[in-house]
mmCIF file of C-alpha atoms in Angstrom:
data_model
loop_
_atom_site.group_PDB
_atom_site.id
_atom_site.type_symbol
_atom_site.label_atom_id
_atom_site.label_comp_id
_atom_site.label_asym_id
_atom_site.label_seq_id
_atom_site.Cartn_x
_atom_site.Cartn_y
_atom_site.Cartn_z
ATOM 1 C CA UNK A 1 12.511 -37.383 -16.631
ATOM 2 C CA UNK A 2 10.541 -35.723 -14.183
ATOM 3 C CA UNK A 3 8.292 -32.579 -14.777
ATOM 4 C CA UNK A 4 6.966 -30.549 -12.097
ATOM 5 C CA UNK A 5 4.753 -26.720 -12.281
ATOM 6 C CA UNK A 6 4.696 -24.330 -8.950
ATOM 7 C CA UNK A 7 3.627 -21.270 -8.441
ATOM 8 C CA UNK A 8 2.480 -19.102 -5.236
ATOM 9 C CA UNK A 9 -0.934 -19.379 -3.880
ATOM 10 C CA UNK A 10 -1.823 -15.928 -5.472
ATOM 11 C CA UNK A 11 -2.297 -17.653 -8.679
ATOM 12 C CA UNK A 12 -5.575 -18.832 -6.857
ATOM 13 C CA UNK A 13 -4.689 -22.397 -7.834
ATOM 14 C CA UNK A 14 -4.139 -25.329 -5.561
ATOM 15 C CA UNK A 15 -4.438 -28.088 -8.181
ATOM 16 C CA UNK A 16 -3.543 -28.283 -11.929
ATOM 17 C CA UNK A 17 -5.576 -31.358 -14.163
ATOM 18 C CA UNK A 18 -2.848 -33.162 -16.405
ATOM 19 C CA UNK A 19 0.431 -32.362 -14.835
ATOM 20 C CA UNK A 20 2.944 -32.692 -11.471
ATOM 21 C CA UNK A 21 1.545 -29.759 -9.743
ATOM 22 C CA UNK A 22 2.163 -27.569 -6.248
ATOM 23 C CA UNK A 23 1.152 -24.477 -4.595
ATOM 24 C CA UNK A 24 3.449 -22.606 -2.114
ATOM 25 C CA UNK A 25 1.193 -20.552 -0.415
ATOM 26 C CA UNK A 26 1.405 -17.315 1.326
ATOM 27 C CA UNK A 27 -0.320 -16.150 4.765
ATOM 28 C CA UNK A 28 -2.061 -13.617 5.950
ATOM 29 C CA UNK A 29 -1.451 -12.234 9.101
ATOM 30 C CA UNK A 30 -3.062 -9.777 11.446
ATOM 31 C CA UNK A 31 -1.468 -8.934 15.212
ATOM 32 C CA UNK A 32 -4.496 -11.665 16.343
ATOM 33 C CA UNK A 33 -5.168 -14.201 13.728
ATOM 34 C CA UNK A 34 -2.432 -15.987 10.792
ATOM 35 C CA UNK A 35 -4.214 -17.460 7.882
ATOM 36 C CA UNK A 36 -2.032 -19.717 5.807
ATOM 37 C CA UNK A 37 -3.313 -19.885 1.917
ATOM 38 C CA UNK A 38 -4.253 -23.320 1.427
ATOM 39 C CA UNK A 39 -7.214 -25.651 0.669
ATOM 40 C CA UNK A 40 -8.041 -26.159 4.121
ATOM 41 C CA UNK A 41 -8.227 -22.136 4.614
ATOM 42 C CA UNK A 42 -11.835 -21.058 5.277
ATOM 43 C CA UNK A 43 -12.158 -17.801 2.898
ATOM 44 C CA UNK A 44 -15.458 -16.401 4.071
ATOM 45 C CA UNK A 45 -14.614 -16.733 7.642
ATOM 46 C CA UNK A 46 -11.502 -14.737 6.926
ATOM 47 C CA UNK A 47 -13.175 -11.867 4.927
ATOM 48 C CA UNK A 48 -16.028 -11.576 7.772
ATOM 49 C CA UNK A 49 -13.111 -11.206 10.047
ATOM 50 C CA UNK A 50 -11.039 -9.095 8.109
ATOM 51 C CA UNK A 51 -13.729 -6.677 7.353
ATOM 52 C CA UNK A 52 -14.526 -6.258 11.029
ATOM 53 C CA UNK A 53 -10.598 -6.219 11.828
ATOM 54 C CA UNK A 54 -9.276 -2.341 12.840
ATOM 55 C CA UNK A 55 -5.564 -2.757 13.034
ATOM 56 C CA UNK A 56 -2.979 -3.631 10.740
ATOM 57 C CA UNK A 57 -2.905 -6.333 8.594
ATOM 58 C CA UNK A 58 -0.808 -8.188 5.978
ATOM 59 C CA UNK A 59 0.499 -10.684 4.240
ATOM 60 C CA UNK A 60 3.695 -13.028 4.028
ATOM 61 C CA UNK A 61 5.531 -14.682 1.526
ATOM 62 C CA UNK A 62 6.962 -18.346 0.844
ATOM 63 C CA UNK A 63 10.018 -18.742 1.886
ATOM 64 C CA UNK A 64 13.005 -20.557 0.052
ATOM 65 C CA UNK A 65 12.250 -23.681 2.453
ATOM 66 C CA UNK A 66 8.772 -23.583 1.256
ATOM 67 C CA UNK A 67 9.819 -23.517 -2.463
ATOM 68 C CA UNK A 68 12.502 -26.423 -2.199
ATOM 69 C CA UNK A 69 9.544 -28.545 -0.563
ATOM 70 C CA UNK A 70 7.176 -27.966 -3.541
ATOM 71 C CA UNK A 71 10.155 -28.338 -6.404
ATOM 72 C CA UNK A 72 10.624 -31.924 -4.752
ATOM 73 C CA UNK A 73 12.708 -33.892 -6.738
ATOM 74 C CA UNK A 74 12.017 -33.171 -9.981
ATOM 75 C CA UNK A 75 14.194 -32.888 -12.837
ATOM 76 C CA UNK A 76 12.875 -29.594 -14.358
ATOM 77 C CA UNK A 77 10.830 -27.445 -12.608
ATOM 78 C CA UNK A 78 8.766 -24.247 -13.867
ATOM 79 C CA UNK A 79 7.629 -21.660 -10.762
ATOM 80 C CA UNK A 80 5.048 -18.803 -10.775
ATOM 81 C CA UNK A 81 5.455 -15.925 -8.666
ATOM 82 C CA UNK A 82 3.150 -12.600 -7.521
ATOM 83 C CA UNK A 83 4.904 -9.490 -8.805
ATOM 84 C CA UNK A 84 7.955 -9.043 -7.282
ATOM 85 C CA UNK A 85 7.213 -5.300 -6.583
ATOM 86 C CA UNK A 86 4.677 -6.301 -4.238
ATOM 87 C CA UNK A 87 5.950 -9.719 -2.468
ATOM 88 C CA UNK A 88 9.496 -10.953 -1.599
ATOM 89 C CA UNK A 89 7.956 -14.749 -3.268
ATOM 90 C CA UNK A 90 9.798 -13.680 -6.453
ATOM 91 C CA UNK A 91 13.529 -13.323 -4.705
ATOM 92 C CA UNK A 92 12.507 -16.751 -2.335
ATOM 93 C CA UNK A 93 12.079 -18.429 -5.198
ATOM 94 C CA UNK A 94 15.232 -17.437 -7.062
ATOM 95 C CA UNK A 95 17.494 -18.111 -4.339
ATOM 96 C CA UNK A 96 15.631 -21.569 -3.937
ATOM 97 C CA UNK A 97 16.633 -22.049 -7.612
ATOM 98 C CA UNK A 98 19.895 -21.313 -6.952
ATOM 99 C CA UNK A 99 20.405 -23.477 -4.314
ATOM 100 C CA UNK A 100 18.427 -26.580 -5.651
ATOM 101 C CA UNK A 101 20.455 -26.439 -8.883
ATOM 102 C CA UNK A 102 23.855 -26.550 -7.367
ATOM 103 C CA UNK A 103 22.494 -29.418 -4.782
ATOM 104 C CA UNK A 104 21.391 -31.306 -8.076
ATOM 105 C CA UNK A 105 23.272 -30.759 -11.044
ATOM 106 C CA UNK A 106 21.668 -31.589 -14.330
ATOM 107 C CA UNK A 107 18.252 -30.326 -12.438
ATOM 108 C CA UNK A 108 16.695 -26.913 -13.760
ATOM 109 C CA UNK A 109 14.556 -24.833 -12.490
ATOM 110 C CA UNK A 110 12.828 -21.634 -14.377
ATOM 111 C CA UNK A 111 11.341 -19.132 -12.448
ATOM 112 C CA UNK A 112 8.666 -16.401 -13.784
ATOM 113 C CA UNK A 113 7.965 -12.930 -12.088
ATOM 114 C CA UNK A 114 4.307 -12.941 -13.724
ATOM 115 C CA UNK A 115 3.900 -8.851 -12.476
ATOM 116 C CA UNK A 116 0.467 -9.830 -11.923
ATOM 117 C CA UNK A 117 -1.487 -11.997 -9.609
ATOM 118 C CA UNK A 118 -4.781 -13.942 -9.398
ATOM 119 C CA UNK A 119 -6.290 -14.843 -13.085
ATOM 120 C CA UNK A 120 -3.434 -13.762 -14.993
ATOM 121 C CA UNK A 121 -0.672 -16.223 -13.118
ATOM 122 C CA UNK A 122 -3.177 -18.642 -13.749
ATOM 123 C CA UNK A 123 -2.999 -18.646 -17.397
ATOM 124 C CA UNK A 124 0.760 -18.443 -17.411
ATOM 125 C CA UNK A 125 0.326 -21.776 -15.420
ATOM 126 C CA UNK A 126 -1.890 -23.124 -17.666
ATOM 127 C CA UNK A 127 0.347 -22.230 -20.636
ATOM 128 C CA UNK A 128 3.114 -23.685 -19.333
ATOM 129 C CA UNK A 129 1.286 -27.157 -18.408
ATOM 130 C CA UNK A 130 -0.196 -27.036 -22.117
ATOM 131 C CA UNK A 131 3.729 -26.495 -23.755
ATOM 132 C CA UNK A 132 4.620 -29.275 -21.300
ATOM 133 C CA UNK A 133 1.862 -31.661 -22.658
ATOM 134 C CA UNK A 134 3.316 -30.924 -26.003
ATOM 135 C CA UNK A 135 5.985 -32.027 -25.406
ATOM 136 C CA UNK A 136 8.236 -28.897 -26.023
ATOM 137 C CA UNK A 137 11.886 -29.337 -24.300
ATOM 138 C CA UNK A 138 12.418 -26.884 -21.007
ATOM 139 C CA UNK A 139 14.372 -23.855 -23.362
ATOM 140 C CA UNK A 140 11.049 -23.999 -25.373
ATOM 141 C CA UNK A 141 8.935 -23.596 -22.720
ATOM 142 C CA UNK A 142 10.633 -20.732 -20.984
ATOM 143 C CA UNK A 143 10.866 -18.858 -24.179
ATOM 144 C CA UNK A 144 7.460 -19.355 -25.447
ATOM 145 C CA UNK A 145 5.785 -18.648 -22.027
ATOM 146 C CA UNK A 146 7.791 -15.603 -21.896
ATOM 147 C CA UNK A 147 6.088 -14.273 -25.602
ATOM 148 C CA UNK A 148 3.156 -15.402 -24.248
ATOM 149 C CA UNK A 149 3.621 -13.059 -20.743
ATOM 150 C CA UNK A 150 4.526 -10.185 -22.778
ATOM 151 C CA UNK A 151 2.276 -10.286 -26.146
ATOM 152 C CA UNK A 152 -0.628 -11.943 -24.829
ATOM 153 C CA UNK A 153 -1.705 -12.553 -20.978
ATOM 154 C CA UNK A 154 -3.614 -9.041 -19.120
ATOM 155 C CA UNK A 155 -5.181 -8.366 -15.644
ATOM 156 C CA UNK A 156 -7.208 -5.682 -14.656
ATOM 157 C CA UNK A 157 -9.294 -5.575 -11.817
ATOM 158 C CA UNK A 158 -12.231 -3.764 -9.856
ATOM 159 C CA UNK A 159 -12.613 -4.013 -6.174
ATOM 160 C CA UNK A 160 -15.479 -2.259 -3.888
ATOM 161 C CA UNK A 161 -13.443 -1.453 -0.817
ATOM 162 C CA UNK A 162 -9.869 -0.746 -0.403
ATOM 163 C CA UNK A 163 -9.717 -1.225 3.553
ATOM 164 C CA UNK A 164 -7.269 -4.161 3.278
ATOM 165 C CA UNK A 165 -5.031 -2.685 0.903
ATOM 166 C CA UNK A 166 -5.453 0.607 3.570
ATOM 167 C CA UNK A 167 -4.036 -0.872 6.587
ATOM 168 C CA UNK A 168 -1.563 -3.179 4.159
ATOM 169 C CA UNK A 169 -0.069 0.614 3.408
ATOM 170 C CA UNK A 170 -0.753 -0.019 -0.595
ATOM 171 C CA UNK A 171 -3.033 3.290 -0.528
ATOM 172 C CA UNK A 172 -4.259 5.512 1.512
ATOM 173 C CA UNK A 173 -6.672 5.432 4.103
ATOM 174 C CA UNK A 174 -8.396 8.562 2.871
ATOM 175 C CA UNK A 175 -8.497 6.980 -0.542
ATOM 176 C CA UNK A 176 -10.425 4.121 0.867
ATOM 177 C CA UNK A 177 -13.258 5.683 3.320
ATOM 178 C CA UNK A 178 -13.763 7.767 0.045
ATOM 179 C CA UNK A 179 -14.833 4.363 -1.656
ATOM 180 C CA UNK A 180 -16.842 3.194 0.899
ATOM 181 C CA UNK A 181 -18.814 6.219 1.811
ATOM 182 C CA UNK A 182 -19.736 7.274 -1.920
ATOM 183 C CA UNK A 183 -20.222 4.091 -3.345
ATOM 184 C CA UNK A 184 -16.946 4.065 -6.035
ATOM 185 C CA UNK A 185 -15.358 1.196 -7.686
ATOM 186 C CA UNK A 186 -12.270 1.563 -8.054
ATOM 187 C CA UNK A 187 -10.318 -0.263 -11.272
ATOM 188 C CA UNK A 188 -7.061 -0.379 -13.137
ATOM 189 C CA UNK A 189 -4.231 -2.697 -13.534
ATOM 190 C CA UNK A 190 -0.959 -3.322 -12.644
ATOM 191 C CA UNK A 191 2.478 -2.709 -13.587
ATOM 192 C CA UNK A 192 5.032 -2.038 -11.191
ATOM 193 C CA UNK A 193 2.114 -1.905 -8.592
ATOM 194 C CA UNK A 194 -1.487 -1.581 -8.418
ATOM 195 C CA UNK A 195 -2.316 1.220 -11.001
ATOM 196 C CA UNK A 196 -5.784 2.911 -11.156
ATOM 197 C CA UNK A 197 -7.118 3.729 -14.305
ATOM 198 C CA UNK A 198 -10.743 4.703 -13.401
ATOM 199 C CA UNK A 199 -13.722 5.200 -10.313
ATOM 200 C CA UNK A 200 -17.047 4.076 -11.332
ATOM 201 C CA UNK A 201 -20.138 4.771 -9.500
ATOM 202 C CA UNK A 202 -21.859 1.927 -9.187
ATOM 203 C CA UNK A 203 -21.826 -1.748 -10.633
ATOM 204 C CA UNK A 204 -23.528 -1.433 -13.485
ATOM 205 C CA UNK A 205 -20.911 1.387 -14.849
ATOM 206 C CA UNK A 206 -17.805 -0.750 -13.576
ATOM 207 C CA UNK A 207 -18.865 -3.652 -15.089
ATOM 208 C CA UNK A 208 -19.351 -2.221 -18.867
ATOM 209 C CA UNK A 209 -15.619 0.612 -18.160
ATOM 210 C CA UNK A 210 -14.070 -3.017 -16.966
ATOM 211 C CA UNK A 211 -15.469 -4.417 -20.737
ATOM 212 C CA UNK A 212 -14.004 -1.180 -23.161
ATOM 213 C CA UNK A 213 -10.786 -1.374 -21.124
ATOM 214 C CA UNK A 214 -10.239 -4.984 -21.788
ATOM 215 C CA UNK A 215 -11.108 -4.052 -25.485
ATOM 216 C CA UNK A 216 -8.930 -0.779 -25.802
ATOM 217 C CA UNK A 217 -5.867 -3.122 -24.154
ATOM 218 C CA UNK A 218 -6.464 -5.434 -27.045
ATOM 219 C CA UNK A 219 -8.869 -8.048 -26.206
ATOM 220 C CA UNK A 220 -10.603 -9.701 -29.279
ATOM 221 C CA UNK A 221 -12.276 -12.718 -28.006
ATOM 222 C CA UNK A 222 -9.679 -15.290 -26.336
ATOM 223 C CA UNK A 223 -9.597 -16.815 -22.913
ATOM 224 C CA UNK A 224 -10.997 -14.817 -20.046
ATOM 225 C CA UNK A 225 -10.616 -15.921 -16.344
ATOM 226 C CA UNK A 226 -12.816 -14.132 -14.069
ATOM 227 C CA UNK A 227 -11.838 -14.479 -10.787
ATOM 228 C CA UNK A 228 -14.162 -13.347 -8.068
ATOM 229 C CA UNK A 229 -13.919 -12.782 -4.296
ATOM 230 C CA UNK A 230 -17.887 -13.157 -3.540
ATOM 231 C CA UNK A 231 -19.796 -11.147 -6.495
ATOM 232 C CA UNK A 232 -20.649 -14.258 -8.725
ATOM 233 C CA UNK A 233 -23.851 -11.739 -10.180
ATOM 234 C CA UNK A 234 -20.900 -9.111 -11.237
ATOM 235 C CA UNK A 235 -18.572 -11.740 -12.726
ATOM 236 C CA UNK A 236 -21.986 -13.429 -14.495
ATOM 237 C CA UNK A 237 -22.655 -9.851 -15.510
ATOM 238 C CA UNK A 238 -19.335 -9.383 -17.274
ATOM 239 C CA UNK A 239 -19.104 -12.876 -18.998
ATOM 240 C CA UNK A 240 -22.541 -11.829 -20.306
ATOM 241 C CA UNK A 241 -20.922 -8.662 -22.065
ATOM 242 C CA UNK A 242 -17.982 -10.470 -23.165
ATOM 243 C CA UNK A 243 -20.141 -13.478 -24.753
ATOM 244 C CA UNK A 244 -22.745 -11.159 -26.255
ATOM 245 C CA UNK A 245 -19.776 -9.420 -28.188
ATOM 246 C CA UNK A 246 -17.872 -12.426 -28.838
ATOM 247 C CA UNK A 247 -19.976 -15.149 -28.608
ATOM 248 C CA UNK A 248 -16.947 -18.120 -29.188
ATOM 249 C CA UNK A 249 -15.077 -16.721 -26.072
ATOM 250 C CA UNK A 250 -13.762 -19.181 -23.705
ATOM 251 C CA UNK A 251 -14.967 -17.395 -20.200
ATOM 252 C CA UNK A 252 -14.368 -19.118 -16.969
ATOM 253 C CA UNK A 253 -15.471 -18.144 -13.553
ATOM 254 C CA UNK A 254 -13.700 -19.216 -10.777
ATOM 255 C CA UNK A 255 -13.217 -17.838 -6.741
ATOM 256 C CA UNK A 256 -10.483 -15.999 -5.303
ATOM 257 C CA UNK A 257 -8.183 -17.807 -3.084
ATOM 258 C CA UNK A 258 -7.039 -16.561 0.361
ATOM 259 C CA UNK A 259 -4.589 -13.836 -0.886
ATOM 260 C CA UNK A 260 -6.018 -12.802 -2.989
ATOM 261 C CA UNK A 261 -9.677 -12.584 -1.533
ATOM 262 C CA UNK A 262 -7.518 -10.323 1.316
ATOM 263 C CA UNK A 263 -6.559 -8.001 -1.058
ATOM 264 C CA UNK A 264 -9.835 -7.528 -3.339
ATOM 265 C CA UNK A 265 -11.945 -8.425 -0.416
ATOM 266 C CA UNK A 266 -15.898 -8.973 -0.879
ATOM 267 C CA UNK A 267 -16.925 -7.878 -4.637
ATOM 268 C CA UNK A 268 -13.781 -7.384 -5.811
ATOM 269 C CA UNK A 269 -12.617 -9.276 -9.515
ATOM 270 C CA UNK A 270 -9.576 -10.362 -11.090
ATOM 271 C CA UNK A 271 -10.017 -10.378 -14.738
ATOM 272 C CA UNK A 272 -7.053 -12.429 -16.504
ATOM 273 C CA UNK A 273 -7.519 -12.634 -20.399
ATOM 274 C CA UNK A 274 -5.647 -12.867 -23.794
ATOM 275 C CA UNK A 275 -5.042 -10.213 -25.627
ATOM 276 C CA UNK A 276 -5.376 -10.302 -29.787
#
């Protein structure tokens, strides 16, 4: 029996060690330029361009084609999506489900809405492979990935400019040249969208707020994946916090992808981590 894990390239994950692995990606797209979120994509280049980019940009999601190509052929498959609030990837994926399980009976195929993106689909991902490995049967794994979404895995995140997310219509622009002009970091988390929780003045402040709120939403010293678009000193910064407090902590950091660079743009972090 074949076993195969997908998810959407907002996971920030291309390749997987240990399992049958595939990213669908997603593109971003300005009325000039289309990048498509892959391994070949060249993420600098794109965030010099996007930063000096005045019109509107956005971004584009797999569709079910895309998905059947990276289920293949396999006998069960487990998918990863962005939050479906924010990206159509979610409902591509479900009809691709649909229609790959009545073109192969016996198949399956379970699909996850992780209502997060960057680090935090990445550890679903990782769960999964690890239940696979274990050799849990496919009902297993859905259920226990599903605790595991709901009583464990967290993202929060801090970004330095909001200009993409601006002329993406996610806020406004108002909202943004405040950032920029006074220096504010702006971080929260999301739920049914992005949701602010706080605007720190400099680094050094949103760095140590970023800590206590991963503490007061239950963090106690499990897996952390920092995932940064071009502020390796701020991510080093945090996993310095996070180790001095709990020195046994598993803290990885690792680079945005494409979509996910658009979106927190330079300085910006993902933080995905366990909570309890």
């Amino acid at each position: 029996m074949s076993i195969k894990i997908v998810a959407d390239s907002s996971a920030n994950l291309y390749r997987l060690d240990g399992v049958d692995f595939a990213c669908a990606p997603l593109t971003i797209r300005t009325a000039e330029r289309e990048f498509v979120d892959n391994e070949s994509l060249d993420i600098l280049g794109m965030v010099d361009y996007l930063s000096k980019y005045k019109g509107k940009s956005g971004s584009a999601c797999p569709g079910v084609g895309d998905w059947l190509d990276v289920f293949g052929d396999a006998d069960e498959v487990y998918c990863v999506t962005i939050i479906s609030t924010l990206s159509g990837s979610y409902n591509a994926a479900m009809t691709a489900k649909a229609q790959y399980e009545e073109e192969n009976p016996g198949k399956k195929v379970f699909v996850l809405d992780s209502y997060s993106a960057g680090p935090e689909p990445k550890l679903l991902v990782e769960k999964i492979r690890d239940l696979v490995l274990e050799g849990k049967d496919f009902d297993t794994v859905c259920k226990e990935v599903l605790e595991y979404k709901e009583k464990k895995s967290c993202l929060l995140f801090s970004l330095e400019s909001l200009k993409n997310l601006a002329n993406n219509g996610r806020t406004s622009h108002a909202v943004a040249a405040l950032c920029s002009v006074v220096g504010i970091r702006l971080l929260g988390d999301v739920k049914d969208g992005l949701h602010p929780t706080d605007k720190c003045r400099g680094e050094k402040k949103a760095i140590s707020t970023l800590f206590n709120n991963m503490k007061e939403k239950g963090y106690a010293g499990g897996t952390v994946i920092i995932d940064q678009c071009f502020n390796e000193n701020a991510a080093n910064a945090l996993k310095i916090l996070i180790k001095t407090e709990f020195a046994d902590a598993n803290v990885r950091i690792e680079a945005t992808s494409g979509l996910c660079s658009f979106y927190a743009e330079k300085g910006g972090l993902l933080v995905g981590f366990e909570r309890g």
